[in-house]
């Protein structure tokens, strides 16, 4: 998969999960799972950006 495309997908997923997190937070439910997902995506974004830099 193209790294630039993967980065765009990860950013899209991050925004979507962030919106879900806000909805769940507003209802007072547990957000731990969504917070973990955001952290995982942040790490993937960092790794993907590093790989892109290495290619240049």
GROMACS .gro file of C-alpha atoms in nm:
model
   56
    1UNK     CA    1   0.000   0.000   0.000
    2UNK     CA    2   0.125   0.347  -0.080
    3UNK     CA    3   0.245   0.516   0.239
    4UNK     CA    4   0.087   0.851   0.152
    5UNK     CA    5  -0.248   0.678   0.103
    6UNK     CA    6  -0.207   0.487   0.429
    7UNK     CA    7  -0.134   0.814   0.611
    8UNK     CA    8  -0.453   0.971   0.472
    9UNK     CA    9  -0.656   0.668   0.581
   10UNK     CA   10  -0.508   0.679   0.930
   11UNK     CA   11  -0.587   1.049   0.964
   12UNK     CA   12  -0.942   0.986   0.846
   13UNK     CA   13  -0.983   0.704   1.100
   14UNK     CA   14  -0.841   0.927   1.373
   15UNK     CA   15  -1.093   1.204   1.305
   16UNK     CA   16  -1.381   0.953   1.291
   17UNK     CA   17  -1.285   0.790   1.621
   18UNK     CA   18  -1.232   1.129   1.781
   19UNK     CA   19  -1.590   1.224   1.687
   20UNK     CA   20  -1.716   0.892   1.825
   21UNK     CA   21  -1.522   0.957   2.145
   22UNK     CA   22  -1.688   1.296   2.189
   23UNK     CA   23  -2.032   1.140   2.144
   24UNK     CA   24  -1.962   0.864   2.395
   25UNK     CA   25  -1.811   1.114   2.639
   26UNK     CA   26  -2.121   1.332   2.622
   27UNK     CA   27  -2.337   1.037   2.726
   28UNK     CA   28  -2.116   0.962   3.024
   29UNK     CA   29  -2.008   0.617   2.905
   30UNK     CA   30  -1.663   0.461   2.928
   31UNK     CA   31  -1.424   0.599   2.665
   32UNK     CA   32  -1.120   0.386   2.749
   33UNK     CA   33  -1.144   0.165   2.439
   34UNK     CA   34  -1.174   0.460   2.203
   35UNK     CA   35  -0.886   0.639   2.375
   36UNK     CA   36  -0.668   0.329   2.323
   37UNK     CA   37  -0.766   0.322   1.957
   38UNK     CA   38  -0.663   0.686   1.920
   39UNK     CA   39  -0.325   0.616   2.080
   40UNK     CA   40  -0.268   0.321   1.848
   41UNK     CA   41  -0.354   0.532   1.545
   42UNK     CA   42  -0.126   0.813   1.666
   43UNK     CA   43   0.158   0.561   1.685
   44UNK     CA   44   0.079   0.427   1.337
   45UNK     CA   45   0.072   0.781   1.199
   46UNK     CA   46   0.414   0.850   1.350
   47UNK     CA   47   0.558   0.527   1.210
   48UNK     CA   48   0.414   0.595   0.866
   49UNK     CA   49   0.550   0.951   0.862
   50UNK     CA   50   0.894   0.818   0.958
   51UNK     CA   51   0.882   0.563   0.675
   52UNK     CA   52   0.785   0.836   0.429
   53UNK     CA   53   1.078   1.051   0.545
   54UNK     CA   54   1.317   0.759   0.503
   55UNK     CA   55   1.206   0.712   0.143
   56UNK     CA   56   1.289   1.072   0.052
   0.00000   0.00000   0.00000
